[in-house]
Coordinates of C-alpha atoms in Angstrom, one line a residue:
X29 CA 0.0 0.0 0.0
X30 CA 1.8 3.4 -0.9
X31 CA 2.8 6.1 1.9
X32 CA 0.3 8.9 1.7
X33 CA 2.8 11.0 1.0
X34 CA 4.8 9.2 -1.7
X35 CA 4.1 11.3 -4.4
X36 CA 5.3 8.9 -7.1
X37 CA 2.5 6.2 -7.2
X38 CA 0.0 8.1 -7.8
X39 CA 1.0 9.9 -11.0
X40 CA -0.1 8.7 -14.2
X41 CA 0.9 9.4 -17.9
X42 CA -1.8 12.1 -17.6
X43 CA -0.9 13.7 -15.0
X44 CA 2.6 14.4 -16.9
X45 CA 0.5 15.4 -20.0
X46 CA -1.2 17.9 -18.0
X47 CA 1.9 19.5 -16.5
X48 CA 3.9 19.5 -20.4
X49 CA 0.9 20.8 -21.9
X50 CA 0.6 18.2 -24.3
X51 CA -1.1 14.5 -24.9
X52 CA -0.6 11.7 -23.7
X53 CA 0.2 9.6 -26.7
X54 CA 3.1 12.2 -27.0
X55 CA 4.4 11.7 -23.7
X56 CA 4.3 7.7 -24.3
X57 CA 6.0 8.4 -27.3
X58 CA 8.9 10.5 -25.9
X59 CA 9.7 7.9 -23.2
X60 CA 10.2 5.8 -25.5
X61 CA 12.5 7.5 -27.2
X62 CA 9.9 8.8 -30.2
X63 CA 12.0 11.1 -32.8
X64 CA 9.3 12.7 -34.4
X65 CA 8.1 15.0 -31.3
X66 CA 9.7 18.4 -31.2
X67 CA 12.6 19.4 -29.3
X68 CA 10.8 21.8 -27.4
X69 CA 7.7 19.3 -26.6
X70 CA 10.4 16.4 -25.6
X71 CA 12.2 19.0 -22.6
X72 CA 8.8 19.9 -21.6
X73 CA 8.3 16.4 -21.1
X74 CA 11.3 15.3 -19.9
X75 CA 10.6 18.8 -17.3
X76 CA 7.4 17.8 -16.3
X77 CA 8.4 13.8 -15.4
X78 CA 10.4 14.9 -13.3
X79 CA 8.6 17.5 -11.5
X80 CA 6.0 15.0 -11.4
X81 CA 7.9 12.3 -10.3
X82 CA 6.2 9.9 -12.4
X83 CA 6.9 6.2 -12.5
X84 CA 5.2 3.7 -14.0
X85 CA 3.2 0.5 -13.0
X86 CA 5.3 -1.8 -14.9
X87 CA 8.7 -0.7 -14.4
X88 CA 10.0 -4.0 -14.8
X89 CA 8.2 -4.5 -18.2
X90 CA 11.7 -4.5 -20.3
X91 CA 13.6 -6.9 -18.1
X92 CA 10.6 -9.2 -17.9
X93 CA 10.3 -9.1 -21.3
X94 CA 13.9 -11.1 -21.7
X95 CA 15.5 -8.1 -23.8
X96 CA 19.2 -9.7 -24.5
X97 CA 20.4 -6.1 -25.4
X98 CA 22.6 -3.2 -22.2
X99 CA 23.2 0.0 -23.2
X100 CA 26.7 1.2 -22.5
X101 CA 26.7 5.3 -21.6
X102 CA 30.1 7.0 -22.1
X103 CA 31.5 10.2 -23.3
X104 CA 34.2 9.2 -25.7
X105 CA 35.8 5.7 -26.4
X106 CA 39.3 6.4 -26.0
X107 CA 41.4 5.9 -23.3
X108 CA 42.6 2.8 -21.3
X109 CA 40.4 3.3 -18.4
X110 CA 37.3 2.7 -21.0
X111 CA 38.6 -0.3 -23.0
X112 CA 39.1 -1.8 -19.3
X113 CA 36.1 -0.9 -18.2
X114 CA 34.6 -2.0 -21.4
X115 CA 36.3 -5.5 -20.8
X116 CA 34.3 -5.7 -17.5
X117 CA 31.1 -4.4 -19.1
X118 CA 31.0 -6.8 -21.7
X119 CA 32.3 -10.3 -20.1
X120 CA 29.8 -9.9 -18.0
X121 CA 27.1 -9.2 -20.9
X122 CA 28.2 -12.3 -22.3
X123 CA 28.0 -14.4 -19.1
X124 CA 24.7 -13.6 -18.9
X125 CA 23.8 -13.8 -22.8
X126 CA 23.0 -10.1 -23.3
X127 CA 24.8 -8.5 -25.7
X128 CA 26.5 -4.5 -25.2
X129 CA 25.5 -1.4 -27.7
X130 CA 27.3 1.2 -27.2
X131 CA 25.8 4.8 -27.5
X132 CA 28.2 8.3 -26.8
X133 CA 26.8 10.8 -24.5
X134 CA 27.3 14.2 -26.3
X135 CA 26.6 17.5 -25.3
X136 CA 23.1 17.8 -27.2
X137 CA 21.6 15.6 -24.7
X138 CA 20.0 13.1 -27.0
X139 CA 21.3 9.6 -25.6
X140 CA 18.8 9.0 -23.9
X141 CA 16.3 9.2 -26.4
X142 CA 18.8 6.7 -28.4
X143 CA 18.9 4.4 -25.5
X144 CA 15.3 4.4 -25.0
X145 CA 14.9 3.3 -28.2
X146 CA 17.4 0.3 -28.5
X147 CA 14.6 -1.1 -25.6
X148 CA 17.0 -2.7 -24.0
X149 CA 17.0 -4.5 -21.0
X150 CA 18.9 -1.7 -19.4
X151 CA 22.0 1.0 -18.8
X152 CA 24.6 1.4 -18.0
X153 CA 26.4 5.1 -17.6
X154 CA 30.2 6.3 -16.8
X155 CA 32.4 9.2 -17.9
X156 CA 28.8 11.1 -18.1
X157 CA 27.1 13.6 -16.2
X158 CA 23.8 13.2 -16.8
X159 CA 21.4 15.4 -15.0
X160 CA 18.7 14.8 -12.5
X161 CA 15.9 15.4 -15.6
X162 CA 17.6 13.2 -17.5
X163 CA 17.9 10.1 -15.8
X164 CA 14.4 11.0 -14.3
X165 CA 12.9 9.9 -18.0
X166 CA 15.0 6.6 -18.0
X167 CA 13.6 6.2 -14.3
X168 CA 9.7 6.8 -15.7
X169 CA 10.4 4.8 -19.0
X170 CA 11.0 1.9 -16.8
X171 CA 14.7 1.1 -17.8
X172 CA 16.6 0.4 -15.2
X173 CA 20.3 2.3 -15.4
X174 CA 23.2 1.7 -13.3
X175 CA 25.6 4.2 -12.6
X176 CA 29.8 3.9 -12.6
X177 CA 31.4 5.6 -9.7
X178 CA 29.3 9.1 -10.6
X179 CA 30.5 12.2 -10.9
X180 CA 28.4 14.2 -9.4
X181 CA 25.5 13.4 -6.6
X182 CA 23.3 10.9 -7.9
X183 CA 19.4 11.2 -7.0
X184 CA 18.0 8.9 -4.1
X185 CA 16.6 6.6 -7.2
X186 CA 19.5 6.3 -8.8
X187 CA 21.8 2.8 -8.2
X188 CA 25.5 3.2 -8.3
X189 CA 28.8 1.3 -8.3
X190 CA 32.1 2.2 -7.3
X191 CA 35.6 2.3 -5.7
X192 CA 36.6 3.4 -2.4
X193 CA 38.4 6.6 -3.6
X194 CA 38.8 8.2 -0.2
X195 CA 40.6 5.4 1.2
X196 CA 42.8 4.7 -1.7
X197 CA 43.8 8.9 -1.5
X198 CA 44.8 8.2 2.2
X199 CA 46.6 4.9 1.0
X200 CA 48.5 6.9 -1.1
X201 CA 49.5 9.8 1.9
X202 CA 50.3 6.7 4.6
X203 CA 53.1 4.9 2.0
X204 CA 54.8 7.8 1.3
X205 CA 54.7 9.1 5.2
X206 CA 56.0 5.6 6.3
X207 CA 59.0 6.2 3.9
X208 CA 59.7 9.8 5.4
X209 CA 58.0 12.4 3.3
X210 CA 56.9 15.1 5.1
X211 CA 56.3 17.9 2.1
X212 CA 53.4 16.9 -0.2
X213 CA 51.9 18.5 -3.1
X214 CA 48.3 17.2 -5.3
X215 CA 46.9 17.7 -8.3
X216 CA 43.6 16.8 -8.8
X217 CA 41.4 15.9 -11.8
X218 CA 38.0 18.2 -12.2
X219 CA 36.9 20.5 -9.4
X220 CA 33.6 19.1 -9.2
X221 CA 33.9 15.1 -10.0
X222 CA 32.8 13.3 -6.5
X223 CA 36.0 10.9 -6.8
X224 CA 38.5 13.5 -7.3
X225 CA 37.5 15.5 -4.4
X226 CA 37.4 12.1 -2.2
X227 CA 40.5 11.5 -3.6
X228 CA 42.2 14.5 -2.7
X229 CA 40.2 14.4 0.8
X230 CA 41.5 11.4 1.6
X231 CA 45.3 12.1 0.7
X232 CA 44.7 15.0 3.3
X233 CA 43.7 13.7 5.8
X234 CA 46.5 11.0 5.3
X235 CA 49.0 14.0 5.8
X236 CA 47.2 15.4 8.2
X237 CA 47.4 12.5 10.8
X238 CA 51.3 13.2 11.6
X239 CA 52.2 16.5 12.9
X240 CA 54.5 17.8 10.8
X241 CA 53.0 16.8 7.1
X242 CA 51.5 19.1 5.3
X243 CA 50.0 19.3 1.9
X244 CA 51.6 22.6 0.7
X245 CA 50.0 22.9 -2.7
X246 CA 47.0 21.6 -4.9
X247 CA 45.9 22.3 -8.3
X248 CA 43.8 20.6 -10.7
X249 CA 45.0 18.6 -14.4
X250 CA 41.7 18.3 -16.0
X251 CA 42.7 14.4 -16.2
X252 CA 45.1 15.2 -18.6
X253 CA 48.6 14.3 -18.8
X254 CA 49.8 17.7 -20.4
X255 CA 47.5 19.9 -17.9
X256 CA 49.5 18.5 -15.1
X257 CA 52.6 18.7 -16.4
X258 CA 51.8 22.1 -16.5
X259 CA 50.3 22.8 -12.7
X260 CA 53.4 20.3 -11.2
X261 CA 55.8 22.8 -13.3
X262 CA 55.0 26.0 -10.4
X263 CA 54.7 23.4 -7.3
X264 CA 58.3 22.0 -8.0
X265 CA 59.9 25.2 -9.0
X266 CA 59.0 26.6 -5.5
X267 CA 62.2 27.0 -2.9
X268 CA 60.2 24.6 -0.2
X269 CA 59.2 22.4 -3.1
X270 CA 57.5 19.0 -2.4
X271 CA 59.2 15.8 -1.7
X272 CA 56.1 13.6 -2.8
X273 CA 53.1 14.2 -5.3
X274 CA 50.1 12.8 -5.6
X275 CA 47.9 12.7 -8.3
X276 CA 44.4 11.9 -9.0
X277 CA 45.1 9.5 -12.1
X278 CA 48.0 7.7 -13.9
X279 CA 48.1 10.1 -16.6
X280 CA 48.3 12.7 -14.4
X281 CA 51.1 11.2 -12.6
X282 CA 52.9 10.7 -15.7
X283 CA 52.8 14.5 -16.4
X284 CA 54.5 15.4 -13.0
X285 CA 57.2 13.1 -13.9
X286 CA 57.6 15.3 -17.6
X287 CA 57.3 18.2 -14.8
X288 CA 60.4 16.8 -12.7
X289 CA 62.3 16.4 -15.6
X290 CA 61.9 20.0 -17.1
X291 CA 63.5 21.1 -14.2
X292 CA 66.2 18.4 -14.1
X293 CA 65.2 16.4 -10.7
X294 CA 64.8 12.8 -10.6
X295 CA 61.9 10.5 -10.1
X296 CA 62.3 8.8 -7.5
X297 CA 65.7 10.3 -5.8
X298 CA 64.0 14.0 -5.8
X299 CA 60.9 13.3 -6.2
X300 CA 58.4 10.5 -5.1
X301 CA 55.2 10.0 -7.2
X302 CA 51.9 7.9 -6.8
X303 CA 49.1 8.5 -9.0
X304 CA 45.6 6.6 -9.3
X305 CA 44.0 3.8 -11.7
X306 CA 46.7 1.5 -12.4
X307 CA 46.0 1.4 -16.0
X308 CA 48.9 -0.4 -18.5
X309 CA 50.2 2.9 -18.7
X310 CA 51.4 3.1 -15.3
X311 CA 53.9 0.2 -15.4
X312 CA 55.3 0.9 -18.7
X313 CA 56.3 4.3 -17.0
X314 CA 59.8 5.8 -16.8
X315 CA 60.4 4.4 -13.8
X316 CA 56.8 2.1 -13.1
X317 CA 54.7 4.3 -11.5
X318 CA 53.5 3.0 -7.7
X319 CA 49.8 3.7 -7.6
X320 CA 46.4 3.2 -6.5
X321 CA 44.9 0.3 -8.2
X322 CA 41.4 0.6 -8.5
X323 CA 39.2 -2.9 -10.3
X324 CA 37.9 -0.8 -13.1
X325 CA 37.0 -4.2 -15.1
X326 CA 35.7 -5.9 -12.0
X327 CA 33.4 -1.9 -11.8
X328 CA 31.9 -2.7 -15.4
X329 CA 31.3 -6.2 -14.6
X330 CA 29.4 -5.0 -11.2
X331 CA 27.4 -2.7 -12.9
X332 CA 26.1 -5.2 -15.2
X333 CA 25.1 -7.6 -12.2
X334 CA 23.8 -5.0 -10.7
X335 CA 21.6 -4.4 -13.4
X336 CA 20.4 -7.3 -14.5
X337 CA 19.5 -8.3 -10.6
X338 CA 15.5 -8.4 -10.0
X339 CA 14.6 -5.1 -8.3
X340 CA 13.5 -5.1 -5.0
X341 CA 10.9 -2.5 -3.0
X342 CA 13.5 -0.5 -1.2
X343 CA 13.1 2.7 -1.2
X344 CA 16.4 3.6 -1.4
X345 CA 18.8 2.7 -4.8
X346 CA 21.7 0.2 -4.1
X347 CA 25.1 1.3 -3.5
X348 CA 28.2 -1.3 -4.4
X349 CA 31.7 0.4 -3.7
X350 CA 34.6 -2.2 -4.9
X351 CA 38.3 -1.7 -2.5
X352 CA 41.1 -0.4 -4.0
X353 CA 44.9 -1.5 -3.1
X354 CA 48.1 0.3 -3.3
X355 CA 50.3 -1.2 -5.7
X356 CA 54.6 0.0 -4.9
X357 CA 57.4 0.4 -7.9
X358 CA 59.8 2.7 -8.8
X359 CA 58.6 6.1 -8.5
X360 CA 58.2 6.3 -4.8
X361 CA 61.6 6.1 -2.4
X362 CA 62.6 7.5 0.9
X363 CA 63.4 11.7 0.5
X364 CA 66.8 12.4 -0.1

């Protein structure tokens, strides 16, 4: 029997209609990912489903149906964070005989009226910020969607996987403390993704649990290798200049080792380096890079268990966060 205050089941497609100002055949037809409606009708839709809060009856309607497709959300396929996390998406397709379409998340929005139209059994999303309207329409469409360690806050609805990236950020801080580093420097990935700022929070208050550490400078790299090459450049230069550097990503870390090198210090006798992921890159490093490993095939395969699980009625989405490990090479040593 529904709360009386649980506003979601007791809105109906017309209720939506109402609130868009349109019918409802067009409102049917733009969760399901209709292309002839208008762009202005579908985000009036889209606006009103999720003012409304709608949800329908037969949520499950696509998974019960046996639909052998999953939709796999991502920004871009380059990279080897995607192809592992691709790996991971798709064994676990294939061990459960569904098959994996990829669709790319651009700027103009319209993936999800792509996905909604493959009717597949459901989603998966990562490397995308979709917003709170967005997955709103897959949520009253009835398609279930997963999402990969988000980056921003994901609605109470909305099931997630991840990693623990505040714990592997302390990892990171307690290795290189135990070996004597006292002077630290960051550099972080985007301002705003949840798992660089856990990250970085977590690093902190690594340093922060001896006396004398401190964390004397942090910038960000935009996950980019030459963007941190270019923040590290400053940091290294400075006359109380780190020991150890952390950053938020392999890449990253590779581009404070270019840094170190502009200015003629060595990796690890100068300068100690972790970074995050421990993607291929990192151990074919100049020296290997020690790192935070985190399961980024075993996170695609989660998601797609996840997924293809039978719902249940809690209220509240499911929440899977895989541990991540420090892995030690080269790039880390006692200070000099």
């Amino acid at each position: 029997m529904p709360e009386p205050g649980d506003r979601r089941s007791r809105r109906t497609l017309a209720d939506v209609a109402a609130l868009a100002g349109t019918s409802v055949p067009t409102v049917s037809k733009v969760l399901r990912g209709g292309t002839d409606v208008s762009v202005r009708t579908r985000r009036a839709v889209m606006a009103a489903v999720q003012e409304a809060g709608y949800v329908p009856r037969n949520g499950a309607r696509l998974r019960e149906s046996g639909a052998a497709l999953i939709d796999f959300v991502l920004s871009d396929v380059h990279g080897s964070w995607v192809h592992e996390a691709l790996g991971g998406v798709e064994g676990a397709a294939t061990s459960a005989d569904h098959d994996v379409v990829l669709t790319i998340a651009r700027a103009d929005g319209a993936w999800v009226q792509r996905v909604l139209r493959h009717r597949s059994a459901g989603t998966v999303i990562t490397l995308v910020a979709p917003t709170t309207s967005q997955l709103e329409v897959l949520h009253a469409a009835g398609r279930p969607f997963v999402l990969m360690d988000p980056m921003s806050r994901a609605p109470a609805f909305a099931a997630s996987v991840g990693v623990s990236n505040w714990e592997g950020g302390r990892s990171a801080a307690e290795h290189l403390l135990r070996l004597g580093h006292r002077r630290f420097a960051a550099i972080g990935g985007i301002r705003t993704h949840l798992y660089s700022q856990a990250r970085l929070d977590g690093f902190r208050s690594g340093v922060s649990a001896v006396p004398d550490g401190a964390v004397i400078a942090v910038d960000w790299g935009d996950w980019r290798r030459l963007d941190a090459r270019a923040a590290a450049g400053p940091m290294l230069a400075r006359p109380d200049r780190p020991t150890a550097m952390f950053a938020c990503s392999d890449l990253m870390a590779i581009g404070i080792a270019d840094a170190a090198r502009d200015l003629g210090l060595r990796v690890p006798q100068d300068l100690s380096i972790v970074g995050f992921d421990d993607l291929p890159e990192a151990g074919w490093a100049t020296p290997p890079l020690t790192t935070v490993r985190q399961p980024i095939s075993e996170l695609g395969a989660a998601a797609v268990r996840m997924l293809l699980q039978e719902p249940d009625d809690s209220p509240t989405a499911r929440r899977v966060e895989l541990a991540t490990n420090l892995v030690v090479r080269d790039s880390t040593a006692p200070p000099a």
